[in-house]
């Protein structure tokens, strides 16, 4: 994979970074890299994520999932970081797998009921993922799935494994029922766990090549160095930070591949939860090419100058020829393919943003496969860690979500929480 | 449906609107309403969309789709406004229909190839939707679908109808092959066409109640009046505009229902393409509750004060009981349902934003059904038209996308376009 930052320079775009400022920024990157390298070497909290290519035990993952070789459907019960990394990989490679992977990352009752009625639970494997083992949505969904299996005569204990920490209710429940347990990595927050047991277990059940995923990540790990020119991850993180400083407070992540739509969601969590604190942080906006050219491009090109557009694509895809037509207006499509059309629109959109002086960054994978996905995930995590250093925030915490968790627990009567009282105290100004 | 704007007032939030400013804003709404009402009465371009509850001919739609009563799969071939309105309705009501509706709104070759290999084309109905009849993505996909049908021995002319204008290649092609044609409404831009033939044909094929959809919209039409307090649509549009003026340049649309996820995409197009011009426009960000509490909430609550969060939910859903557990830590979930949990999280998230002084608006539907969807779609269109008047932009055009379309045509050799030359002229600064 590689990135092209030319269209984020002030030569082309406003906001944009001048070449002089880029040189000064590179000194900051060098200092940040020292800090990051120390964190990786010391396996410090969060930084340990960037050591995963070395630390992750793929054999343990393969051994645990080997017991579920007959899987036709995977239900991954987890939310946030316990879903998005795995979903990014299995959705990107779905055409390569005979296993249908579903992510129960919401507690919508109508959605869950419909999903459970559609799948054959006898050939379904359940992976329950929660570091703390206390995540309300995950445990509620697990209880529902377990009940559905039991009521259709399936022994859920034969079809379930867990990915959780050493402690907590989920781990105790697993031990009590003799469920296989994949340990969660130490010091790796959920949103940085795609290349650990959390993200790779689902990929293993779906039959994907874990070694290639890790190899792609290792390449990026080896490239980390004291310059934004040393690797695509640092280049992307530094440019996104610099553009935010110059007014691009929104980062539109726009892959030109349906298979990478979930990647944009994964990126949105990585970026928002890691950098969104102390009044700082660039807002990720998920988009999809070419579709959103007919939805968001008007705003990106003619709206406020507050956006960086990140265009992602594979340079190689299996194309689908566009057949001959009987309308002369369409003659220009003959002899081309859908992929050629999509690539022409990618190039046209990038150029149309540049022509309007709007900044964009191009991220290209050789193709959507395990190796390139491993590289992309690692590079974006490195980008985020670098950006966190440049912003000076604590990249690896998410304190602002605790308030709402307590309020919800209080509302459900788990105990006394002042936060729950605030819900009742709400004013209303209703228009019907 | 109703909206609650209390948490967008300065009493609670920053940015927020003071009650005095709200009164002054209401004078602007009254003036804007006069303009809008004139536009509706005169069926002026764009404003005509708000006359659809009166103008749309649901019988014509039902007659055309009656010929496809045996449909098991619907392929809606259209992009942008030719997909999102219909998709919002059929995705929201998917659990009520035996027809699987797919929206071919992208030209990703691997995705299209996989999709066509999965569906039974003999029981598939194709609706090709393009006002101009020249949309490259739509016509390319149509040629591919037509070819797939022919090569599996299906007579595509028996399985296809079109929704297009009076002119253009698609109309001529339809006439040549005797395909049923649903006319596109006059003066209604694609992103405002959900309640016309464009959005309702798919709903009709899927067996949904068109009369109820239109009735819900009509209720909102009748409520339009010279005050933001007269109807939920104006209230929402006025508040979103006022908050943007005060710094909430991002509007996070966050439904708490999987069935409304596509609605957030529809809204994102409506908002971005209508208001994103002249350097103005609020950036829509798609989110989903409760999932994104574990992804975006940290940023919404602790990041820059540049966001309005729009929380949408049905007040009634079919709940799914959470079964008893064998872990005491989960005892608090017993006797509740997934829907109760989701609603507790909705209330908790709303309160957590308010506690941090972050603005939000609550939009509630009685339930997700045809009537309430018709009301929601109409109200949001009215909100957008009102906001356009307040911004003073031309809500119904999207000139900024033409440049890229010309560039793409040039790259595909349709003709000579200067825009295509700009693509070749691009600088590169690649980091590998």
CSV table of N, CA, C and O in Angstrom, one decimal, chain B residues 20 23 32 42 61-62 105 112 114 143 152 161 166 199 216-217 240 244 267 270 285 348 354 381 387 398 409:
chain,number,residue,atom,x,y,z
B,20,UNK,N,-34.8,34.1,23.2
B,20,UNK,CA,-35.0,35.3,22.5
B,20,UNK,C,-34.7,35.1,21.0
B,20,UNK,O,-35.5,35.5,20.1
B,23,UNK,N,-37.3,33.2,19.1
B,23,UNK,CA,-38.4,34.1,18.8
B,23,UNK,C,-38.1,34.9,17.5
B,23,UNK,O,-39.0,34.9,16.6
B,32,UNK,N,-40.0,32.8,5.3
B,32,UNK,CA,-39.5,31.7,4.5
B,32,UNK,C,-40.7,30.8,4.1
B,32,UNK,O,-40.9,30.4,2.9
B,42,UNK,N,-47.3,27.2,-6.9
B,42,UNK,CA,-46.9,27.3,-8.3
B,42,UNK,C,-46.2,26.2,-8.8
B,42,UNK,O,-45.8,26.2,-10.0
B,61,UNK,N,-48.7,3.8,-10.1
B,61,UNK,CA,-47.6,3.1,-9.6
B,61,UNK,C,-48.1,1.6,-9.3
B,61,UNK,O,-47.4,0.7,-9.8
B,62,UNK,N,-49.2,1.5,-8.7
B,62,UNK,CA,-49.7,0.1,-8.4
B,62,UNK,C,-50.0,-0.6,-9.7
B,62,UNK,O,-49.7,-1.8,-9.8
B,105,UNK,N,-26.5,0.7,-6.5
B,105,UNK,CA,-26.2,2.1,-6.5
B,105,UNK,C,-24.7,2.3,-6.5
B,105,UNK,O,-24.2,3.4,-6.1
B,112,UNK,N,-21.1,-6.4,-7.7
B,112,UNK,CA,-22.2,-6.7,-8.7
B,112,UNK,C,-22.1,-8.1,-9.1
B,112,UNK,O,-23.2,-8.8,-9.1
B,114,UNK,N,-20.9,-10.7,-7.5
B,114,UNK,CA,-21.3,-11.6,-6.4
B,114,UNK,C,-22.9,-11.5,-6.2
B,114,UNK,O,-23.5,-12.5,-6.1
B,143,UNK,N,-27.0,-2.6,-18.2
B,143,UNK,CA,-26.5,-3.4,-19.3
B,143,UNK,C,-26.0,-4.7,-18.7
B,143,UNK,O,-26.2,-5.8,-19.3
B,152,UNK,N,-28.9,-16.3,-18.6
B,152,UNK,CA,-29.5,-17.4,-17.8
B,152,UNK,C,-30.9,-17.7,-18.4
B,152,UNK,O,-31.7,-18.4,-17.7
B,161,UNK,N,-38.9,-2.8,-15.7
B,161,UNK,CA,-39.6,-1.5,-16.0
B,161,UNK,C,-38.7,-0.4,-15.6
B,161,UNK,O,-37.7,-0.6,-15.0
B,166,UNK,N,-39.4,12.0,-19.9
B,166,UNK,CA,-40.0,11.8,-21.2
B,166,UNK,C,-39.0,11.6,-22.3
B,166,UNK,O,-39.4,11.2,-23.4
B,199,UNK,N,-39.5,6.9,-5.5
B,199,UNK,CA,-39.4,6.2,-4.2
B,199,UNK,C,-40.4,5.2,-3.9
B,199,UNK,O,-40.2,4.2,-3.2
B,216,UNK,N,-49.3,9.8,5.6
B,216,UNK,CA,-48.4,10.3,6.6
B,216,UNK,C,-47.7,11.6,6.1
B,216,UNK,O,-47.6,12.6,6.9
B,217,UNK,N,-47.4,11.7,4.9
B,217,UNK,CA,-46.8,12.9,4.3
B,217,UNK,C,-47.9,14.0,4.2
B,217,UNK,O,-47.5,15.1,4.5
B,240,UNK,N,-31.6,23.2,13.2
B,240,UNK,CA,-30.3,22.8,12.5
B,240,UNK,C,-29.6,24.0,11.9
B,240,UNK,O,-28.4,24.1,12.1
B,244,UNK,N,-26.0,25.5,13.3
B,244,UNK,CA,-24.9,25.7,12.4
B,244,UNK,C,-24.3,27.1,12.4
B,244,UNK,O,-23.1,27.3,12.6
B,267,UNK,N,-31.0,11.1,4.5
B,267,UNK,CA,-30.9,12.4,5.1
B,267,UNK,C,-29.5,13.0,4.7
B,267,UNK,O,-29.5,14.2,4.4
B,270,UNK,N,-29.8,14.4,1.2
B,270,UNK,CA,-30.7,15.5,1.2
B,270,UNK,C,-30.0,16.8,1.7
B,270,UNK,O,-30.0,17.8,1.1
B,285,UNK,N,-23.3,13.7,9.3
B,285,UNK,CA,-22.5,12.5,9.7
B,285,UNK,C,-23.4,11.4,10.0
B,285,UNK,O,-24.3,11.6,10.9
B,348,UNK,N,-30.0,7.7,28.0
B,348,UNK,CA,-28.7,8.0,28.6
B,348,UNK,C,-27.8,8.8,27.7
B,348,UNK,O,-27.1,9.7,28.2
B,354,UNK,N,-26.4,16.3,27.0
B,354,UNK,CA,-26.8,17.5,27.7
B,354,UNK,C,-26.0,17.8,28.9
B,354,UNK,O,-25.6,19.0,29.2
B,381,UNK,N,-37.8,16.7,4.4
B,381,UNK,CA,-37.7,17.5,3.1
B,381,UNK,C,-38.1,18.9,3.4
B,381,UNK,O,-37.5,19.9,2.9
B,387,UNK,N,-34.4,25.2,5.6
B,387,UNK,CA,-33.0,25.6,5.9
B,387,UNK,C,-32.4,26.3,4.7
B,387,UNK,O,-31.7,27.2,4.8
B,398,UNK,N,-27.3,21.1,-8.0
B,398,UNK,CA,-26.0,20.5,-7.5
B,398,UNK,C,-24.9,20.7,-8.5
B,398,UNK,O,-24.4,19.7,-9.1
B,409,UNK,N,-16.3,11.2,-18.0
B,409,UNK,CA,-16.7,11.0,-19.4
B,409,UNK,C,-15.5,11.1,-20.3
B,409,UNK,O,-15.2,10.3,-21.2
